[in-house]
Every structure is written in structure tokens, then in C-alpha cells.
């Protein structure tokens, strides 16, 4: 349930209108709640606030908030366009879900709605003495909140959409997905056996990427129907006609009563991949950013070198031993789920950079140093993957580098990586 809720909340955070709408409803509610002060009997005890003073303050807020809200939207749209053009369009969902920017826009719009509704209520004599004092106090609080939000948001918007900030967001999202998968390598199911394609195949009802697999729902159905389900499409898999999502086998051998539709509903499909439960997608997005930086039009090998360092951090995180407190128990014993392939993750991360950076000695050399670092971590599978990609990167460099001295440097570094 926690994973399902997190997935839904992340999708909601990608909708720019949700928080402003919630703030508008809250602002309108606060305006009418101020009226309750008139029924408390504190009227003679509070200072008398003239309606004109409150009206002046609300007029200033309403006029300024409309301008600031328009400015905020324009700045955010510019930042989103910058993120898509300088990094990769696949990072857009992370940039648009920036909490600080969404909170700032919501605050500005909420303050504007508050001032408009409060002005209408005040000019129609809705409040008595205590109500006017409560409204005046709320107005001052909202004004202070707007000032603080604007000051902090100006610093954030200067970085939003910039390449460095986008890379940091993608790295954080990828690290979170890797950590979740590291703690639950089979998504709380049991490891899939060697025969994964046996039984009745279950196909998707639409074409798209698998964004999430609801293993708990599959377990519930498997227990009720006395079947076993083997997941054949992990998050990130492209579901197309002829591509099975899962295979079902029955304890009794009779598969005539299998509800194909209910099993298929446990696989959430969409037009694009998501970072939440798809660690490989984060690696691909980082690799795309590096490849764009290595293109002749950009010619920014420093960004590619920085992302290679990011990959070293991410794979080092993946190789860390899992603490007992972090391990998620395999609760779904009737659902078999294959583990993610480390070799595939290496392919996603390094293949494009090794191809596009083969002609840059600084990138080719940094790649070999990264493979040496990863090979020395102590994980046998990671060492094999690092040595394989070290050899592949060297072969690409040998086909591109024309200066013998540069090629000799790469060969020496590759030799170090293979000898770890």
C-alpha cells in the first residue's frame, strides 16, 4: 500500500494545477473562517480595525499577486524549456515536480484568491469587529508568508532547469529507485526460477511501458485462485502485442478459469517510463545527458565526465550490503519476480558514453578509471561487468583515436581496470 500511495502521489506532483487548486480552496475557506471570531464574544477585547485599512492592504496584495503569479508561471515555463533543451526531455517530469517552485506558485495564487474573496466579503459588511480583527491578522500572516516564499523562491528559480540542477535531480531519483530495488530485488515476491516462460501467457491490454507492477494484487489473486504467477515484464519493459507480461500456472493444472483481465490490471502501463520503480530509466536519462554534452554541437566533455562520476556513486550504492532493517520481506510467495540485471544496467549507463566519447581522450580515460574503481569494489558480478565494458570502451577508442600517445594512455588505464 505504501508503494502504491507513493506512486500515485508522484503522479499527482507532476500535475502543476493540483497544489494551486488546493491552495485556492484553502484560501477561500480561511476567509469565511475569520467570521467565526464574531461568535466568540471577544469583540470588545480586540482592537478596532477600520474596514478601509484592511481594504487597502487587500487591494495591494491582490494587485501585486496577480503580477507575481504571472511572473512565476513565465519563469517556470522558461526553466522547463531549458531543462528539456540542455539536458533531455525525459527529465521534464522531475523538474516540473519541484516542490519549492510548486509551493511558491501555489502561495502566490492562494494569496491572490484570498485577497479577492476577502475584499468582496469586507465590502459587503460580512464581518463585525472581531471578524475584522481576525481578517486583518490573517492578512498580515499571508503577507509575511508571501514575502518569505518569494525571497526563497528567487534563489531556487535561478537554478531550476539548469543543467547541474537537472543532473542532481535525476541522480537523486535514480538513487532512490536503486535503493528501493536493492532492498526489494524481487519487488517483495520470490525469485523467479530458471523456467520463467511456462504456463499461460498474460498480455497487456494496451501498448506502452510498464510503469509499475502491483505484486500485492497479483498475490491476492494467486491465493484466491490457487495459481502461481511469474512476472515477465519488470517496470521499464515495453509492452507490445506478443510480449507477455506474466505467465500463470495452476496448482491443479486447470487454467480455464483464469481471469486474464484482473491479472493484466496489476501491470500499470503508460506512454512513458517513470523513475519510481525503474532504476534503469534513471541511468538511461543520465547517459542521454552525457551523450548530448558530447555531441559536436555542444562539445562539453566536462558534463560527461561529471556523469561518469555519478554512475560510480550509483553503482557503489547498488553494491553496498543491505542492512537487516532495510530488507523487505518477500511476502508474496505465489508471485515470482526476476531480479534486475547488473549487466543491463551497465549497458544503459556506459555504452552510449563509450561510443560518443571514444574520440575524446579525457572522456575515454575517465571511463577506464571509473571501470577500475567499480571493479575494485569487491562484487564479483560488478567486476565482470566493469571489465567487459572496459574492453568494449578500449575497442571503440582504438577505432577512433588517431594519436598513438593518446591511445597508449587509454590502453594502460584499461590494463589497470582488467587487472583489479
Coordinates of C-alpha atoms in Angstrom, one line a residue:
X1 CA 0.0 0.0 0.0
X2 CA 2.9 2.4 0.8
X3 CA 4.5 1.8 -2.6
X4 CA 1.1 2.3 -4.4
X5 CA 0.5 5.5 -2.5
X6 CA 3.9 6.8 -3.3
X7 CA 3.5 6.1 -7.0
X8 CA 0.1 7.9 -7.0
X9 CA 1.5 10.9 -5.1
X10 CA 4.4 11.2 -7.5
X11 CA 2.0 11.3 -10.5
X12 CA -0.1 13.9 -8.7
X13 CA 3.0 16.0 -8.1
X14 CA 3.7 16.1 -11.8
X15 CA 0.3 17.9 -12.3
X16 CA 1.1 21.6 -12.0
X17 CA -2.5 22.6 -11.2
X18 CA -3.1 20.4 -8.2
X19 CA -1.4 22.4 -5.5
X20 CA -2.6 25.8 -6.7
X21 CA -6.2 24.4 -6.7
X22 CA -5.8 23.1 -3.2
X23 CA -4.4 26.5 -2.1
X24 CA -7.3 28.3 -3.7
X25 CA -9.8 26.2 -1.8
X26 CA -7.9 26.7 1.5
X27 CA -7.7 30.4 1.0
X28 CA -11.4 30.7 0.4
X29 CA -12.1 28.6 3.5
X30 CA -9.8 30.8 5.6
X31 CA -11.7 33.9 4.6
X32 CA -15.0 32.5 5.8
X33 CA -13.5 31.0 8.9
X34 CA -12.5 34.5 10.0
X35 CA -16.2 35.2 10.5
X36 CA -16.3 32.7 13.4
X37 CA -14.4 35.2 15.5
X38 CA -17.6 37.3 15.7
X39 CA -19.3 34.5 17.6
X40 CA -16.7 34.1 20.3
X41 CA -17.5 37.2 22.2
X42 CA -14.0 38.7 22.0
X43 CA -15.2 41.7 20.1
X44 CA -14.8 44.2 23.0
X45 CA -11.4 42.9 23.8
X46 CA -9.6 43.3 20.5
X47 CA -8.5 46.5 18.8
X48 CA -11.0 48.1 16.4
X49 CA -9.7 47.7 12.8
X50 CA -11.3 50.0 10.3
X51 CA -12.6 48.4 7.1
X52 CA -10.7 50.9 5.0
X53 CA -7.3 49.8 6.4
X54 CA -7.9 46.2 5.6
X55 CA -9.3 47.0 2.2
X56 CA -6.2 49.0 1.3
X57 CA -4.0 46.1 2.3
X58 CA -6.0 43.5 0.5
X59 CA -6.1 45.7 -2.7
X60 CA -2.3 45.9 -2.6
X61 CA -2.0 42.2 -2.2
X62 CA -4.5 41.4 -5.0
X63 CA -2.8 43.7 -7.5
X64 CA 0.7 42.5 -6.7
X65 CA 0.0 38.8 -6.5
X66 CA -1.6 38.7 -10.0
X67 CA 1.7 40.2 -11.4
X68 CA 3.9 37.9 -9.3
X69 CA 1.9 34.8 -10.3
X70 CA 2.2 35.6 -13.9
X71 CA 5.9 36.2 -13.5
X72 CA 6.2 32.9 -11.6
X73 CA 4.5 30.9 -14.4
X74 CA 6.6 32.5 -17.1
X75 CA 9.8 31.8 -15.1
X76 CA 8.8 28.2 -14.5
X77 CA 7.9 27.6 -18.1
X78 CA 11.3 29.0 -19.2
X79 CA 13.0 26.7 -16.7
X80 CA 11.1 23.7 -18.1
X81 CA 12.1 24.6 -21.6
X82 CA 15.7 25.0 -20.6
X83 CA 15.7 21.6 -18.9
X84 CA 14.4 19.9 -22.0
X85 CA 16.8 21.6 -24.3
X86 CA 20.0 21.5 -22.3
X87 CA 19.6 18.1 -20.6
X88 CA 17.0 15.7 -22.1
X89 CA 13.2 15.8 -22.4
X90 CA 13.0 12.7 -20.2
X91 CA 14.0 14.8 -17.2
X92 CA 10.9 17.1 -17.6
X93 CA 8.8 15.2 -15.0
X94 CA 11.4 15.7 -12.3
X95 CA 11.8 19.4 -13.0
X96 CA 8.1 20.1 -13.1
X97 CA 7.6 18.3 -9.8
X98 CA 10.0 20.6 -7.9
X99 CA 8.4 21.2 -4.5
X100 CA 9.7 24.7 -3.9
X101 CA 8.5 26.1 -7.2
X102 CA 5.1 24.5 -6.9
X103 CA 4.7 25.7 -3.4
X104 CA 5.7 29.2 -4.4
X105 CA 3.2 29.3 -7.3
X106 CA 0.5 27.9 -5.0
X107 CA 1.3 30.6 -2.4
X108 CA 1.1 33.4 -4.8
X109 CA -2.2 32.2 -6.4
X110 CA -3.7 31.4 -3.0
X111 CA -2.8 34.9 -1.7
X112 CA -4.5 36.4 -4.8
X113 CA -7.7 34.4 -4.3
X114 CA -7.7 35.2 -0.6
X115 CA -7.4 38.9 -1.2
X116 CA -10.2 38.9 -3.8
X117 CA -12.7 36.9 -1.8
X118 CA -11.9 38.8 1.4
X119 CA -12.4 42.2 -0.4
X120 CA -15.8 41.1 -1.6
X121 CA -16.8 39.9 1.9
X122 CA -15.5 43.0 3.6
X123 CA -17.1 45.5 1.2
X124 CA -20.5 43.8 1.8
X125 CA -20.3 44.1 5.6
X126 CA -19.7 40.4 6.3
X127 CA -17.5 41.0 9.3
X128 CA -18.1 42.6 12.7
X129 CA -15.4 43.9 15.0
X130 CA -13.8 40.6 16.0
X131 CA -14.1 39.3 12.4
X132 CA -12.3 42.3 11.0
X133 CA -9.5 41.8 13.5
X134 CA -9.2 38.2 12.6
X135 CA -9.2 39.0 8.9
X136 CA -6.5 41.7 9.5
X137 CA -4.3 39.3 11.4
X138 CA -4.7 36.6 8.7
X139 CA -3.9 39.2 6.0
X140 CA -0.6 40.2 7.8
X141 CA 0.3 36.5 8.2
X142 CA -0.3 35.8 4.5
X143 CA 1.7 38.9 3.5
X144 CA 4.6 37.7 5.6
X145 CA 4.4 34.2 4.1
X146 CA 4.3 35.7 0.6
X147 CA 7.5 37.7 1.2
X148 CA 9.4 34.8 2.7
X149 CA 8.3 32.5 -0.1
X150 CA 9.2 35.0 -2.8
X151 CA 12.7 35.5 -1.3
X152 CA 13.5 31.8 -1.1
X153 CA 11.9 31.0 -4.4
X154 CA 14.0 33.6 -6.3
X155 CA 17.1 31.7 -5.3
X156 CA 15.6 28.4 -6.4
X157 CA 14.2 29.6 -9.7
X158 CA 17.7 30.8 -10.7
X159 CA 18.8 27.1 -10.5
X160 CA 15.7 25.4 -11.7
X161 CA 16.1 23.9 -15.2
X162 CA 19.9 24.5 -15.3
X163 CA 21.9 21.5 -16.3
X164 CA 23.6 21.0 -13.0
X165 CA 20.4 21.1 -11.1
X166 CA 18.7 18.7 -13.5
X167 CA 21.5 16.2 -13.2
X168 CA 21.2 16.4 -9.4
X169 CA 17.5 15.7 -9.6
X170 CA 18.0 12.7 -11.9
X171 CA 20.7 11.3 -9.7
X172 CA 18.6 11.7 -6.6
X173 CA 15.6 10.0 -8.3
X174 CA 17.8 7.2 -9.6
X175 CA 19.5 6.6 -6.3
X176 CA 16.1 6.4 -4.6
X177 CA 14.9 3.8 -7.2
X178 CA 18.1 1.8 -6.8
X179 CA 17.8 1.9 -3.0
X180 CA 14.2 0.6 -3.2
X181 CA 15.1 -2.2 -5.6
X182 CA 18.2 -3.0 -3.6
X183 CA 16.1 -3.6 -0.5
X184 CA 13.4 -5.5 -2.5
X185 CA 15.2 -7.1 -5.5
X186 CA 12.1 -9.1 -6.4
X187 CA 9.5 -6.4 -5.5
X188 CA 8.5 -8.4 -2.4
X189 CA 7.9 -11.5 -4.5
X190 CA 10.1 -14.6 -4.6
X191 CA 13.0 -15.0 -7.0
X192 CA 11.9 -16.4 -10.4
X193 CA 13.2 -19.9 -11.3
X194 CA 15.1 -20.9 -14.4
X195 CA 11.9 -21.8 -16.3
X196 CA 10.2 -18.4 -16.5
X197 CA 8.1 -18.9 -19.6
X198 CA 6.0 -21.8 -18.6
X199 CA 2.2 -21.6 -18.2
X200 CA -0.5 -19.4 -19.8
X201 CA 0.9 -16.1 -21.1
X202 CA -0.8 -12.9 -20.0
X203 CA -0.7 -10.0 -22.4
X204 CA -1.3 -6.3 -21.9
X205 CA -4.5 -4.6 -23.0
X206 CA -2.6 -1.6 -24.4
X207 CA 0.8 -0.7 -25.9
X208 CA 3.2 1.2 -23.7
X209 CA 5.8 0.9 -21.0
X210 CA 5.3 -1.0 -17.7
X211 CA 5.4 1.7 -15.1
X212 CA 4.5 -0.3 -12.0
X213 CA 3.8 -3.9 -11.1
X214 CA 1.3 -4.4 -8.3
X215 CA 2.8 -7.6 -6.8
X216 CA 0.4 -7.4 -3.8
X217 CA -2.6 -7.5 -6.1
X218 CA -1.1 -10.4 -8.0
X219 CA -0.5 -12.3 -4.7
X220 CA -4.1 -11.7 -3.6
X221 CA -5.5 -13.1 -6.9
X222 CA -3.0 -16.0 -6.8
X223 CA -4.1 -17.0 -3.3
X224 CA -7.8 -16.8 -4.2
X225 CA -7.4 -18.8 -7.5
X226 CA -4.7 -21.2 -6.3
X227 CA -2.2 -20.3 -9.0
X228 CA 1.3 -19.2 -9.3
X229 CA 2.3 -16.1 -11.3
X230 CA 5.7 -15.4 -12.9
X231 CA 6.3 -11.7 -13.8
X232 CA 7.9 -11.5 -17.2
X233 CA 7.9 -7.7 -17.6
X234 CA 9.6 -5.6 -15.0
X235 CA 9.0 -1.8 -14.8
X236 CA 10.5 -0.2 -17.9
X237 CA 9.6 -3.1 -20.2
X238 CA 7.8 -2.1 -23.4
X239 CA 4.5 -3.9 -23.7
X240 CA 3.6 -4.7 -27.2
X241 CA 1.5 -7.4 -29.0
X242 CA 3.2 -10.7 -28.5
X243 CA 5.1 -9.5 -25.4
X244 CA 3.9 -11.4 -22.4
X245 CA 3.6 -9.5 -19.1
X246 CA 3.3 -12.7 -16.9
X247 CA 2.8 -16.4 -17.0
X248 CA 0.3 -18.3 -14.9
X249 CA 0.4 -21.9 -13.7
X250 CA -2.4 -23.5 -11.6
X251 CA -1.9 -25.9 -8.7
X252 CA -4.5 -28.2 -10.2
X253 CA -3.2 -27.8 -13.8
X254 CA -6.6 -26.4 -14.9
X255 CA -6.2 -22.8 -16.3
X256 CA -9.7 -22.5 -17.8
X257 CA -10.9 -20.2 -15.0
X258 CA -8.0 -17.7 -15.1
X259 CA -9.1 -14.1 -15.1
X260 CA -6.7 -12.6 -17.6
X261 CA -8.1 -9.1 -17.2
X262 CA -7.6 -9.0 -13.5
X263 CA -4.0 -10.1 -13.8
X264 CA -3.4 -7.6 -16.5
X265 CA -4.7 -4.8 -14.3
X266 CA -1.9 -5.3 -11.9
X267 CA 0.5 -4.0 -14.6
X268 CA 0.2 -0.2 -14.9
X269 CA 1.1 0.8 -18.4
X270 CA 1.8 4.3 -19.8
X271 CA 3.2 6.1 -22.8
X272 CA 6.5 6.9 -21.0
X273 CA 8.8 5.4 -18.4
X274 CA 8.8 6.6 -14.8
X275 CA 11.7 6.9 -12.3
X276 CA 9.9 5.5 -9.3
X277 CA 10.4 1.8 -9.8
X278 CA 12.6 1.7 -12.9
X279 CA 16.2 2.3 -11.9
X280 CA 17.4 1.6 -15.4
X281 CA 15.4 4.6 -16.7
X282 CA 17.4 7.0 -14.5
X283 CA 20.6 5.5 -15.8
X284 CA 19.4 6.0 -19.4
X285 CA 18.4 9.6 -18.7
X286 CA 21.9 10.4 -17.3
X287 CA 23.5 8.7 -20.2
X288 CA 21.4 10.7 -22.6
X289 CA 22.5 13.9 -20.9
X290 CA 26.2 12.9 -21.3
X291 CA 25.7 11.9 -24.9
X292 CA 24.1 15.3 -25.7
X293 CA 27.1 17.0 -24.0
X294 CA 29.5 15.0 -26.2
X295 CA 27.7 16.0 -29.4
X296 CA 29.7 18.3 -31.8
X297 CA 27.0 21.0 -31.4
X298 CA 27.6 21.1 -27.6
X299 CA 31.1 19.8 -27.1
X300 CA 31.0 19.7 -23.3
X301 CA 33.1 16.7 -22.2
X302 CA 33.2 18.1 -18.6
X303 CA 29.5 17.3 -18.2
X304 CA 30.1 13.7 -19.5
X305 CA 33.0 13.3 -17.0
X306 CA 30.8 14.5 -14.2
X307 CA 28.1 12.0 -15.1
X308 CA 30.6 9.2 -15.2
X309 CA 31.4 10.1 -11.6
X310 CA 27.7 10.0 -10.9
X311 CA 27.5 6.5 -12.2
X312 CA 30.3 5.4 -10.0
X313 CA 28.4 6.7 -7.0
X314 CA 25.2 5.0 -8.1
X315 CA 26.8 1.6 -8.7
X316 CA 28.7 1.9 -5.4
X317 CA 25.3 2.4 -3.7
X318 CA 23.9 -0.7 -5.5
X319 CA 26.8 -2.8 -4.3
X320 CA 26.5 -1.8 -0.6
X321 CA 25.4 -4.6 1.7
X322 CA 21.7 -4.4 2.7
X323 CA 21.1 -4.0 6.4
X324 CA 18.6 -6.3 8.0
X325 CA 16.4 -3.3 8.9
X326 CA 16.3 -2.2 5.3
X327 CA 15.5 -5.7 3.8
X328 CA 11.9 -6.0 2.7
X329 CA 10.4 -9.4 3.4
X330 CA 9.3 -11.5 0.4
X331 CA 5.6 -11.5 1.5
X332 CA 4.2 -12.7 -1.9
X333 CA 5.2 -16.3 -2.1
X334 CA 2.9 -17.1 -5.1
X335 CA 4.4 -14.4 -7.3
X336 CA 7.8 -15.0 -8.9
X337 CA 9.8 -11.9 -10.0
X338 CA 13.1 -11.9 -11.8
X339 CA 15.9 -9.7 -10.4
X340 CA 17.2 -6.7 -12.4
X341 CA 20.3 -7.5 -14.4
X342 CA 23.5 -5.6 -13.4
X343 CA 24.9 -6.2 -16.9
X344 CA 21.9 -4.5 -18.4
X345 CA 22.3 -1.5 -16.0
X346 CA 26.0 -1.2 -17.1
X347 CA 24.8 -1.2 -20.8
X348 CA 22.3 1.5 -20.0
X349 CA 24.9 3.7 -18.3
X350 CA 28.1 3.3 -20.2
X351 CA 27.5 2.1 -23.7
X352 CA 26.4 5.5 -25.2
X353 CA 29.2 7.4 -23.4
X354 CA 31.8 5.0 -24.5
X355 CA 30.6 5.3 -28.1
X356 CA 30.2 9.1 -28.2
X357 CA 33.3 9.8 -26.1
X358 CA 35.7 7.4 -27.8
X359 CA 37.3 10.2 -29.6
X360 CA 37.9 12.4 -26.5
X361 CA 40.9 11.3 -24.6
X362 CA 39.7 12.9 -21.4
X363 CA 36.4 11.0 -21.5
X364 CA 37.9 7.7 -22.6
X365 CA 40.5 7.9 -19.8
X366 CA 37.9 8.8 -17.2
X367 CA 35.8 5.9 -18.3
X368 CA 38.6 3.5 -17.7
X369 CA 39.3 4.9 -14.3
X370 CA 35.6 4.5 -13.4
X371 CA 35.7 0.9 -14.5
X372 CA 38.8 0.3 -12.4
X373 CA 37.0 1.8 -9.4
X374 CA 33.9 -0.3 -9.9
X375 CA 35.9 -3.5 -10.5
X376 CA 37.7 -3.0 -7.2
X377 CA 34.5 -2.7 -5.1
X378 CA 34.6 -6.4 -4.3
X379 CA 31.4 -7.6 -6.1
X380 CA 32.2 -10.4 -8.5
X381 CA 29.3 -9.6 -10.8
X382 CA 30.1 -5.9 -10.9
X383 CA 33.8 -6.7 -11.5
X384 CA 32.9 -8.9 -14.6
X385 CA 30.6 -6.2 -15.9
X386 CA 33.2 -3.5 -15.4
X387 CA 36.0 -5.5 -17.1
X388 CA 33.7 -6.3 -20.1
X389 CA 32.8 -2.6 -20.6
X390 CA 36.4 -1.6 -20.1
X391 CA 37.3 -3.8 -23.0
X392 CA 34.5 -2.5 -25.1
X393 CA 35.4 1.1 -24.4
X394 CA 39.0 0.4 -25.3
X395 CA 37.9 -1.2 -28.6
X396 CA 35.9 1.9 -29.5
X397 CA 38.7 4.2 -28.6
X398 CA 41.1 2.2 -30.8
X399 CA 38.9 2.7 -33.8
X400 CA 38.7 6.5 -33.3
X401 CA 41.8 7.9 -31.6
X402 CA 44.4 8.8 -34.2
X403 CA 47.3 9.9 -32.0
X404 CA 49.3 6.9 -30.7
X405 CA 50.2 8.6 -27.4
X406 CA 46.5 9.1 -26.6
X407 CA 45.7 5.5 -27.4
X408 CA 48.6 4.3 -25.3
X409 CA 47.2 6.2 -22.3
X410 CA 43.8 4.5 -22.7
X411 CA 45.4 1.1 -23.1
X412 CA 47.3 1.5 -19.9
X413 CA 44.2 2.6 -17.9
X414 CA 42.2 -0.3 -19.4
X415 CA 45.0 -2.7 -18.4
X416 CA 44.7 -1.4 -14.8
X417 CA 41.0 -1.9 -14.8
X418 CA 41.3 -5.5 -16.1
X419 CA 43.9 -6.4 -13.6
X420 CA 42.0 -5.4 -10.5

